[in-house]
XYZ file of C-alpha atoms in Angstrom:
659
model
C -87.058 3.943 -11.583
C -89.269 6.487 -13.387
C -87.863 9.903 -14.214
C -89.636 13.063 -12.989
C -91.749 14.851 -15.531
C -89.353 17.809 -15.740
C -86.415 15.443 -16.402
C -88.347 13.694 -19.175
C -89.129 17.061 -20.757
C -85.489 18.126 -20.432
C -84.278 14.881 -22.033
C -86.725 15.295 -24.929
C -85.458 18.835 -25.484
C -81.835 17.635 -25.505
C -82.629 14.919 -28.057
C -84.549 17.399 -30.215
C -81.629 19.868 -30.129
C -79.134 17.189 -31.106
C -81.336 15.982 -33.962
C -81.632 19.536 -35.272
C -77.968 20.489 -34.817
C -76.599 17.356 -36.439
C -79.074 17.481 -39.354
C -80.015 13.929 -38.395
C -83.656 14.284 -39.384
C -82.733 14.738 -43.043
C -80.383 11.751 -42.885
C -83.117 9.562 -41.372
C -85.527 10.472 -44.163
C -82.872 9.700 -46.784
C -82.038 6.382 -45.122
C -85.703 5.371 -44.997
C -86.249 6.303 -48.617
C -83.192 4.334 -49.753
C -84.113 1.334 -47.615
C -87.678 1.217 -48.939
C -86.516 1.439 -52.539
C -83.629 -1.022 -52.260
C -84.950 -3.611 -49.809
C -88.688 -3.584 -50.456
C -88.462 -3.182 -54.201
C -91.126 -0.504 -54.175
C -93.888 -3.061 -53.342
C -95.288 -0.888 -50.546
C -94.756 -3.442 -47.750
C -94.841 -1.875 -44.306
C -91.565 -1.753 -42.327
C -91.819 -2.560 -38.623
C -90.468 -0.241 -35.917
C -87.795 -2.716 -34.780
C -86.618 -3.354 -38.345
C -86.426 0.390 -38.951
C -84.353 0.832 -35.789
C -81.977 -1.986 -36.789
C -81.406 -0.501 -40.229
C -80.651 2.929 -38.762
C -78.282 1.318 -36.306
C -76.458 -0.507 -39.113
C -75.987 2.789 -40.958
C -74.418 4.375 -37.822
C -77.152 6.984 -37.321
C -78.092 5.758 -33.831
C -74.482 5.635 -32.634
C -73.908 9.126 -33.965
C -76.866 10.469 -31.973
C -75.821 8.718 -28.769
C -72.258 10.032 -29.050
C -73.527 13.605 -29.282
C -75.830 13.394 -26.253
C -74.218 13.918 -22.863
C -75.144 11.583 -20.016
C -74.133 11.881 -16.374
C -73.557 8.176 -15.877
C -70.185 6.705 -16.848
C -69.872 4.095 -19.574
C -67.090 1.738 -20.497
C -64.590 3.177 -22.901
C -65.410 6.789 -22.053
C -62.302 8.986 -22.109
C -61.650 11.605 -19.454
C -62.150 14.913 -21.229
C -60.415 18.043 -20.053
C -61.996 20.512 -22.448
C -64.421 22.989 -20.922
C -66.217 25.957 -22.432
C -65.199 28.403 -19.701
C -64.152 31.450 -21.693
C -62.820 33.353 -18.673
C -60.345 30.727 -17.498
C -57.847 29.819 -20.194
C -56.486 26.924 -18.119
C -58.590 23.756 -18.162
C -58.325 21.304 -15.289
C -59.542 17.754 -15.141
C -62.947 17.258 -13.570
C -65.660 14.669 -13.281
C -67.809 16.540 -15.776
C -67.845 15.068 -19.273
C -68.227 17.304 -22.263
C -69.555 17.109 -25.797
C -67.566 17.796 -28.928
C -68.767 19.860 -31.835
C -69.365 17.415 -34.725
C -68.411 20.100 -37.235
C -64.947 20.620 -35.731
C -61.808 18.516 -35.667
C -60.240 17.550 -32.331
C -57.010 15.956 -31.214
C -57.204 13.748 -28.137
C -53.961 13.249 -26.182
C -54.080 10.486 -23.596
C -51.187 9.858 -21.182
C -51.655 6.397 -19.736
C -48.679 5.889 -17.414
C -45.014 6.607 -16.961
C -41.948 4.542 -16.343
C -38.187 4.854 -15.849
C -38.439 8.039 -13.749
C -35.357 6.730 -11.973
C -34.702 9.824 -9.846
C -37.999 9.198 -8.062
C -37.514 5.562 -7.032
C -37.224 6.570 -3.375
C -40.091 9.061 -3.511
C -42.918 8.819 -0.966
C -41.290 5.993 0.975
C -41.229 7.931 4.239
C -44.611 8.013 5.965
C -47.125 5.454 4.643
C -50.094 7.104 2.965
C -48.416 10.527 2.841
C -47.472 11.993 -0.541
C -44.180 13.855 -0.289
C -44.190 15.239 -3.830
C -46.257 15.005 -6.987
C -46.109 15.451 -10.765
C -48.293 17.811 -12.796
C -48.513 17.784 -16.596
C -49.167 21.065 -18.411
C -50.223 21.087 -22.066
C -50.134 23.986 -24.555
C -51.477 23.673 -28.101
C -52.506 26.544 -30.371
C -53.407 28.904 -27.518
C -55.129 26.212 -25.416
C -53.762 25.375 -21.986
C -54.509 22.336 -19.866
C -53.364 21.164 -16.457
C -53.564 17.604 -15.184
C -54.484 16.550 -11.693
C -51.542 15.900 -9.316
C -49.980 12.440 -9.564
C -47.742 11.071 -6.814
C -44.071 11.012 -7.855
C -42.836 7.482 -8.460
C -40.568 5.526 -10.752
C -43.701 4.352 -12.598
C -46.386 7.003 -11.987
C -49.985 6.086 -12.818
C -51.004 9.161 -14.797
C -54.232 8.186 -16.625
C -54.954 11.644 -18.027
C -56.605 12.857 -21.215
C -56.638 16.221 -23.008
C -59.039 17.247 -25.784
C -57.411 19.798 -28.102
C -59.113 21.834 -30.806
C -57.395 21.985 -34.170
C -59.473 25.018 -35.302
C -58.610 27.258 -32.370
C -57.348 30.351 -34.192
C -58.992 30.571 -37.592
C -62.335 32.376 -37.642
C -62.938 31.303 -41.214
C -62.382 27.648 -40.331
C -65.354 27.525 -37.967
C -67.724 26.397 -40.661
C -65.718 23.565 -42.179
C -64.003 20.410 -41.043
C -60.217 20.310 -41.200
C -59.239 17.669 -43.728
C -55.966 15.741 -43.846
C -54.290 18.334 -46.075
C -55.244 21.166 -43.738
C -54.008 19.248 -40.695
C -50.750 18.448 -42.464
C -50.044 22.181 -42.717
C -50.588 22.753 -38.973
C -47.007 22.705 -37.744
C -47.722 23.715 -34.136
C -46.363 21.043 -31.794
C -47.930 20.053 -28.482
C -45.844 21.512 -25.665
C -45.732 19.047 -22.767
C -44.301 20.461 -19.521
C -43.746 18.259 -16.482
C -43.564 19.995 -13.097
C -42.615 18.390 -9.790
C -43.958 19.953 -6.581
C -42.548 18.896 -3.214
C -44.246 18.853 0.190
C -43.306 22.480 0.901
C -44.802 23.688 -2.398
C -41.450 24.204 -4.132
C -41.630 23.520 -7.880
C -39.057 22.002 -10.238
C -39.107 21.916 -14.033
C -38.569 18.226 -14.833
C -39.080 18.276 -18.598
C -40.153 20.541 -21.450
C -40.968 18.543 -24.587
C -42.434 19.545 -27.961
C -44.491 16.657 -29.328
C -44.927 16.256 -33.099
C -48.495 14.926 -33.429
C -48.894 14.698 -37.224
C -47.751 11.034 -37.548
C -51.295 10.176 -36.382
C -52.435 11.194 -39.885
C -50.781 8.048 -41.247
C -52.985 5.737 -39.169
C -56.040 4.254 -40.865
C -57.817 4.247 -37.500
C -56.742 7.863 -36.755
C -55.141 6.571 -33.577
C -51.467 6.327 -32.686
C -50.027 4.686 -29.567
C -46.368 5.153 -28.715
C -43.834 5.745 -25.969
C -42.479 9.256 -25.518
C -39.115 9.858 -23.874
C -38.982 13.052 -21.826
C -35.582 14.700 -21.523
C -34.361 16.756 -18.596
C -33.706 20.487 -18.681
C -30.657 22.712 -18.515
C -27.432 20.765 -18.067
C -29.515 17.550 -18.138
C -31.245 18.303 -21.452
C -29.531 15.290 -23.079
C -30.423 12.916 -20.233
C -33.694 10.995 -20.046
C -36.029 12.084 -17.246
C -38.549 9.308 -17.899
C -40.841 7.685 -20.448
C -44.603 8.116 -20.810
C -47.059 5.878 -22.615
C -49.244 8.118 -24.797
C -52.043 7.782 -27.318
C -52.951 10.416 -29.911
C -56.343 10.172 -31.613
C -58.325 12.303 -34.061
C -62.031 13.061 -33.680
C -63.799 12.555 -36.026
C -61.630 10.032 -37.822
C -60.198 10.920 -41.202
C -61.614 9.199 -44.257
C -58.230 8.554 -45.793
C -54.841 8.244 -44.103
C -51.717 9.912 -45.465
C -48.567 7.963 -46.235
C -45.478 8.060 -44.025
C -43.511 9.522 -46.913
C -45.828 12.542 -47.143
C -45.607 13.261 -43.403
C -41.828 12.821 -43.365
C -41.376 15.038 -46.410
C -43.531 17.807 -44.910
C -41.703 17.771 -41.570
C -38.278 17.700 -43.245
C -39.296 20.556 -45.538
C -40.307 22.699 -42.548
C -37.165 21.849 -40.602
C -35.006 22.590 -43.610
C -36.680 25.958 -44.065
C -36.194 26.765 -40.380
C -32.542 25.708 -40.472
C -31.930 27.926 -43.479
C -33.587 30.913 -41.796
C -31.469 30.374 -38.679
C -28.306 29.998 -40.773
C -28.917 33.230 -42.659
C -29.596 35.113 -39.446
C -26.423 33.695 -37.886
C -24.383 34.842 -40.892
C -25.920 38.304 -40.600
C -25.332 38.420 -36.821
C -21.652 37.521 -37.234
C -21.131 40.298 -39.780
C -23.065 42.765 -37.612
C -20.960 41.872 -34.560
C -17.737 42.275 -36.533
C -18.813 45.768 -37.577
C -19.692 46.598 -33.975
C -16.238 45.573 -32.742
C -14.490 47.750 -35.325
C -16.065 50.860 -33.795
C -14.288 50.474 -30.429
C -12.063 47.768 -29.051
C -13.808 47.982 -25.681
C -17.103 46.861 -27.245
C -16.074 43.204 -26.932
C -16.421 43.554 -23.138
C -19.979 44.885 -23.256
C -23.008 42.684 -22.562
C -24.441 42.567 -26.062
C -26.653 39.486 -25.825
C -27.721 38.346 -29.305
C -28.456 34.684 -28.540
C -29.615 32.874 -25.391
C -30.056 29.210 -24.499
C -33.437 27.869 -23.442
C -34.188 24.996 -21.048
C -33.701 22.414 -23.817
C -30.263 23.692 -24.776
C -31.433 25.424 -27.974
C -29.715 28.673 -28.937
C -32.330 31.251 -29.878
C -32.220 34.954 -30.758
C -33.135 36.905 -27.626
C -35.830 38.743 -29.593
C -37.735 35.437 -29.872
C -38.279 35.402 -26.085
C -40.423 38.560 -26.279
C -43.839 39.012 -27.855
C -46.769 41.386 -27.148
C -48.907 39.557 -24.597
C -52.413 40.727 -23.776
C -53.768 39.744 -20.371
C -57.427 40.066 -21.331
C -59.410 41.083 -18.264
C -56.953 39.542 -15.802
C -54.758 42.658 -15.516
C -56.035 46.209 -15.916
C -52.912 48.390 -15.955
C -49.225 48.204 -16.796
C -48.318 48.748 -13.136
C -50.592 45.910 -12.123
C -48.746 43.758 -14.659
C -45.453 44.742 -13.031
C -46.892 43.779 -9.639
C -47.960 40.395 -10.996
C -44.524 39.640 -12.475
C -42.782 40.644 -9.240
C -44.866 38.074 -7.319
C -43.548 35.243 -9.497
C -40.770 33.579 -7.554
C -37.150 34.158 -8.465
C -34.630 31.337 -8.498
C -31.350 31.029 -10.296
C -30.904 28.023 -12.530
C -29.567 25.199 -10.348
C -26.167 23.789 -11.263
C -24.103 20.780 -10.323
C -20.840 21.707 -8.659
C -19.325 25.123 -8.139
C -18.429 27.858 -10.568
C -20.185 30.917 -11.878
C -23.834 31.564 -12.598
C -25.521 29.356 -15.199
C -27.730 31.374 -17.534
C -30.927 29.801 -18.849
C -33.794 31.635 -20.538
C -36.926 29.548 -20.078
C -39.707 29.386 -22.664
C -42.730 31.382 -21.527
C -45.055 28.399 -21.063
C -42.552 26.489 -18.912
C -41.823 29.625 -16.868
C -45.500 30.233 -16.123
C -46.134 26.561 -15.284
C -43.227 26.455 -12.864
C -44.109 29.885 -11.436
C -40.420 30.466 -10.886
C -37.458 31.714 -12.904
C -34.442 33.999 -13.097
C -34.297 37.726 -13.817
C -34.244 37.181 -17.610
C -37.518 35.225 -17.454
C -39.159 37.954 -15.382
C -37.881 40.700 -17.682
C -39.122 39.044 -20.890
C -42.558 38.407 -19.334
C -42.895 41.998 -18.086
C -41.708 43.425 -21.405
C -44.241 41.256 -23.275
C -47.068 42.455 -21.012
C -46.054 46.112 -21.359
C -45.944 45.709 -25.146
C -49.433 44.244 -24.883
C -50.543 47.413 -23.095
C -49.253 49.451 -26.048
C -46.041 50.773 -24.477
C -42.698 51.123 -26.248
C -40.934 48.555 -24.064
C -37.523 46.882 -24.237
C -35.553 44.339 -22.240
C -32.250 45.754 -20.981
C -29.178 43.588 -20.401
C -26.374 44.937 -18.249
C -24.948 44.790 -14.746
C -26.059 45.865 -11.300
C -24.096 47.948 -8.845
C -21.843 45.072 -7.759
C -21.117 43.894 -11.302
C -23.653 41.043 -11.373
C -25.254 40.366 -14.765
C -28.870 41.486 -14.700
C -31.886 42.065 -16.952
C -34.638 44.634 -16.464
C -37.221 46.489 -18.580
C -37.271 49.998 -20.034
C -40.126 52.003 -21.525
C -39.793 55.171 -23.590
C -42.735 57.563 -23.709
C -43.783 59.621 -26.723
C -42.107 62.619 -25.078
C -38.854 60.694 -24.648
C -39.202 59.987 -20.906
C -37.228 56.848 -20.025
C -38.534 54.655 -17.206
C -36.781 51.596 -15.799
C -38.968 48.758 -14.478
C -37.423 46.247 -12.094
C -39.272 43.029 -12.852
C -38.213 41.287 -9.612
C -39.872 43.772 -7.248
C -42.080 46.025 -9.395
C -40.173 49.233 -8.638
C -40.044 52.003 -11.235
C -37.258 54.526 -11.751
C -37.206 57.632 -13.940
C -33.934 57.918 -15.846
C -32.413 61.353 -16.291
C -28.970 61.213 -17.941
C -26.163 62.927 -16.077
C -23.421 65.108 -17.519
C -20.221 63.028 -17.377
C -18.144 66.225 -17.068
C -20.114 67.538 -14.080
C -18.601 67.354 -10.578
C -19.438 64.306 -8.431
C -22.889 64.312 -6.890
C -23.667 63.907 -3.219
C -25.318 60.723 -2.015
C -28.756 62.300 -1.763
C -28.945 63.219 -5.459
C -27.461 60.045 -6.929
C -29.702 57.859 -9.093
C -31.898 55.508 -7.072
C -31.847 52.624 -9.551
C -29.389 49.766 -8.887
C -28.132 49.438 -12.470
C -24.520 50.192 -13.342
C -23.900 49.352 -17.006
C -26.065 48.544 -20.026
C -24.930 46.627 -23.096
C -28.040 46.241 -25.245
C -31.812 46.658 -25.361
C -34.276 44.658 -27.444
C -37.898 43.658 -27.949
C -39.744 41.386 -30.384
C -38.750 43.361 -33.484
C -35.770 45.567 -32.540
C -32.257 45.089 -31.209
C -29.872 47.888 -30.228
C -26.305 47.639 -28.925
C -24.854 50.430 -26.814
C -22.560 52.403 -29.110
C -21.714 55.250 -26.698
C -18.210 55.907 -25.347
C -19.242 54.563 -21.937
C -21.835 51.961 -21.007
C -22.520 53.543 -17.619
C -26.306 53.724 -17.250
C -26.270 57.058 -15.447
C -24.762 58.957 -18.406
C -26.332 56.968 -21.268
C -28.657 58.643 -23.734
C -31.573 56.472 -24.898
C -32.236 57.981 -28.313
C -32.360 54.552 -29.915
C -32.771 55.862 -33.469
C -29.440 57.720 -33.174
C -26.917 55.394 -34.885
C -24.061 57.290 -33.241
C -25.282 56.110 -29.828
C -27.003 52.785 -30.607
C -26.115 50.309 -33.345
C -29.300 48.624 -34.540
C -29.892 45.286 -36.202
C -31.897 45.079 -39.407
C -35.617 44.898 -38.722
C -36.094 42.492 -41.630
C -33.354 40.186 -40.330
C -34.999 39.992 -36.911
C -38.458 39.427 -38.334
C -37.148 36.625 -40.562
C -36.570 34.482 -37.454
C -38.875 36.097 -34.888
C -41.828 37.257 -36.952
C -45.192 35.538 -37.049
C -45.646 33.092 -39.896
C -47.590 29.967 -40.719
C -44.658 27.853 -39.539
C -43.114 29.724 -36.588
C -39.559 28.826 -35.648
C -40.023 29.204 -31.914
C -42.702 28.190 -29.381
C -45.852 30.250 -29.291
C -46.769 32.274 -26.207
C -49.513 30.919 -23.944
C -52.468 32.971 -22.716
C -52.507 33.868 -19.029
C -54.867 31.860 -16.855
C -57.104 33.318 -14.172
C -56.424 32.957 -10.430
C -57.667 29.674 -9.038
C -57.920 30.554 -5.335
C -60.757 32.154 -3.390
C -59.145 35.153 -1.646
C -61.614 35.185 1.256
C -61.263 31.486 2.032
C -57.479 31.555 1.597
C -57.147 34.604 3.855
C -59.334 33.115 6.576
C -57.578 29.733 6.458
C -54.094 31.238 6.731
C -55.209 33.556 9.529
C -56.558 30.639 11.572
C -53.326 28.709 11.083
C -51.273 31.678 12.276
C -53.443 32.063 15.369
C -52.808 28.430 16.271
C -49.064 28.813 15.717
C -48.882 31.954 17.868
C -50.954 30.370 20.632
C -48.759 27.262 20.707
C -45.589 29.350 20.567
C -46.657 31.507 23.528
C -47.822 28.448 25.482
C -44.346 26.948 25.113
C -43.014 30.171 26.668
C -45.477 29.929 29.541
C -47.683 32.762 28.262
C -51.437 32.823 27.783
C -52.969 34.267 24.612
C -56.050 36.467 24.315
C -57.165 37.404 20.825
C -59.014 40.609 20.037
C -61.215 40.006 16.989
C -62.149 43.659 16.647
C -58.506 44.740 16.686
C -57.727 42.126 14.039
C -60.528 43.383 11.805
C -59.372 47.000 12.095
C -56.023 46.056 10.532
C -57.698 45.329 7.173
C -57.600 48.902 5.741
C -53.889 49.107 6.413
C -53.186 45.939 4.443
C -55.401 47.157 1.596
C -53.450 50.429 1.514
C -50.132 48.587 1.311
C -51.272 46.506 -1.675
C -52.749 49.562 -3.408
C -49.431 51.338 -3.025
C -47.531 48.379 -4.499
C -49.959 48.091 -7.421
C -50.438 51.748 -8.352
C -47.370 53.441 -6.906
C -49.662 55.876 -5.086
C -49.883 56.047 -1.308
C -53.536 56.201 -0.201
C -54.475 58.153 2.876
C -54.663 56.161 6.103
C -56.292 58.775 8.334
C -59.332 56.563 8.880
C -57.134 53.621 9.897
C -55.213 55.713 12.409
C -58.433 57.138 13.811
C -59.977 53.672 14.241
C -56.898 52.400 16.084
C -56.999 55.399 18.427
C -60.616 54.573 19.267
C -59.803 50.887 19.781
C -56.830 51.467 22.108
C -57.916 52.832 25.528
C -56.039 55.579 27.334
C -52.972 54.289 29.055
C -52.556 51.445 26.563
C -49.908 50.975 23.881
C -50.444 49.703 20.311
C -47.799 48.005 18.161
C -48.191 46.639 14.651
C -45.976 44.815 12.183
C -46.959 44.327 8.491
C -45.128 41.991 6.132
C -45.790 40.637 2.638
C -45.102 37.179 1.160
C -45.624 35.625 -2.265
C -46.729 32.269 -0.816
C -49.388 30.957 1.597
C -47.294 28.636 3.774
C -48.213 29.479 7.385
C -45.204 27.874 9.087
C -42.715 29.405 6.678
C -44.293 32.855 7.087
C -44.382 32.571 10.890
C -40.711 31.554 11.042
C -39.791 34.574 8.903
C -41.824 36.931 11.097
C -40.080 35.710 14.245
C -36.739 36.780 12.770
C -37.888 40.411 12.913
C -37.193 42.060 16.291
C -40.373 44.162 16.017
C -42.619 41.182 15.258
C -40.910 39.057 17.889
C -41.611 41.756 20.467
C -45.307 41.758 19.525
C -45.685 37.969 19.646
C -43.750 37.735 22.938
C -45.627 40.646 24.482
C -46.025 40.471 28.297
C -47.926 42.790 30.630
C -51.391 43.722 31.795
C -54.441 43.410 29.550
C -52.414 42.062 26.625
C -54.567 41.520 23.571
C -53.200 40.197 20.279
C -54.488 40.671 16.756
C -53.545 39.213 13.385
C -55.013 39.911 9.979
C -54.298 38.178 6.690
C -55.270 39.445 3.260
C -54.502 37.352 0.171
C -54.579 39.153 -3.181
C -54.652 36.619 -6.047
C -53.081 37.292 -9.436
C -52.950 35.260 -12.652
C -50.899 32.069 -12.889
C -51.316 31.133 -9.197
C -49.313 34.182 -8.101
C -50.501 35.905 -4.952
C -49.579 38.737 -2.608
C -50.087 37.605 0.991
C -50.175 40.464 3.481
C -49.935 39.647 7.194
C -50.093 42.099 10.062
C -49.482 41.188 13.691
C -50.562 43.665 16.360
C -50.926 43.918 20.111
C -52.264 46.357 22.663
C -51.391 46.328 26.337
C -51.578 48.529 29.364
C -48.470 50.609 29.794
C -46.766 50.420 33.190
C -44.883 53.534 34.289
């Protein structure tokens, strides 16, 4: 079949561009010159076109050109690439579209073929034939690059078949013009963070495994390809138990000219681990001495919540300062209050435990927390503090207790003028702190502090740590002059930076960039609204009631929902005079209007409807009886980064009042 003229022209242009970019024209001329001198002995014999083509093919020039040109048709041996050049979305998902690689750059290709021995999932998806009850998703982080696999049905032996193309030059501007050689790659100590998430039929997520893959053994392969089995461990209390095994392949593009020996790789890795162990040991020695000095000040200090170390999902003890780092959201978040709104929409869940007992504390690494989209108060606080630091604020994570004595973490910012503001990361609320006089008479209920915090033991960020050194740790009377050693005992800045500072071989996992929202707010809002209409209609039919929907009334509810979200995001209450006026025009004389707004952080219609029915006001609207009853419902989904969303729903009805 002949190609159209415009396609032929386009193909010629592509070939011309590739020849120019790869400097292939010069190589062809050199090859021809060498061939004529070596093979023809300078006798001037003419070389045929086919012979010329065969010689170029033998030298690898033809294969090099074909590899650089992108075709739409699939070919055998083609690997599924997950690298896209979308600069606005930092998260790359698998698609049908193939992509080229820059021949002047070095890439690392991670291919996950299949899994086995996921024993907890033997009985998965055995209920309804053809229906997937739950699925796995792999998330990859490497040097600031994030990837997400397509969903794979949970099974004992899941068929994953997924590939990820990782750039080795991601950060260095000066490296853009040269190829990373074996020595350069040997010095890149960043591991590949592999996170496995399980999502059930209701959308609930579980962190199955969080593994840091050492990729540099591929440098010892003469073919620049390494195939192996990788055992994934569980998390939390199951961090020593195998969650499953995956069959992986790691490959370098282009291939290295000379492989390194196993001894060199082993020596480099051991040298780095030894250096890290020594840094951790020195910091531990310092922390012990610092804590001993702190206890000598007051005996009661041993009861305060001074949290120096915390355990992550893999059971590693880390300084709490390593969980915080200035995080810039790019163009995904515009203000600090919008960042607080985003963090509050990330689901909260305490770390699950086996058996009874107290609360199990687990501080999740940032990448795993964002992939799971769920975590405890410490995870929310460290994320919010990192975002506020990114916005240039003087922010700290606070560790203390709430009103009922429960251990809690929240965020504090201190302005240039000394104004202290508490940020509750779980709901986005802000509280101004004004210290009280402990010798003053008791206050009435109206003038008591509005924040729910009772005591505070320490505050910290990525480069500072302060323990409460005041006679009482009651938040209401605490002074937050952190530079005052009489009130706050500080750790050495150099000691903290020795284990938490940025270096060529960082001790702890790097922070991932935020990824853009992946949902269309208009489509998501319309879809959820239609589902709710069906649920209400069926619910009223079961009660023997007919349902009449008023589309105009539903549309008029939109400004109210927009005002609610604006208030949550900015803290300012916009005027709603226009909304009230429109409702008055839409409701005739002698009729009554009722409305019920509610906000969720998910888009599950049945779950939202069941929650709404538990409200007496909403139940009265949905069960409304009378003359000229008209119902309205409006849904507005506001997407945020990392698949977080604020879902506003408002049910309303108008009916003729009967005296």
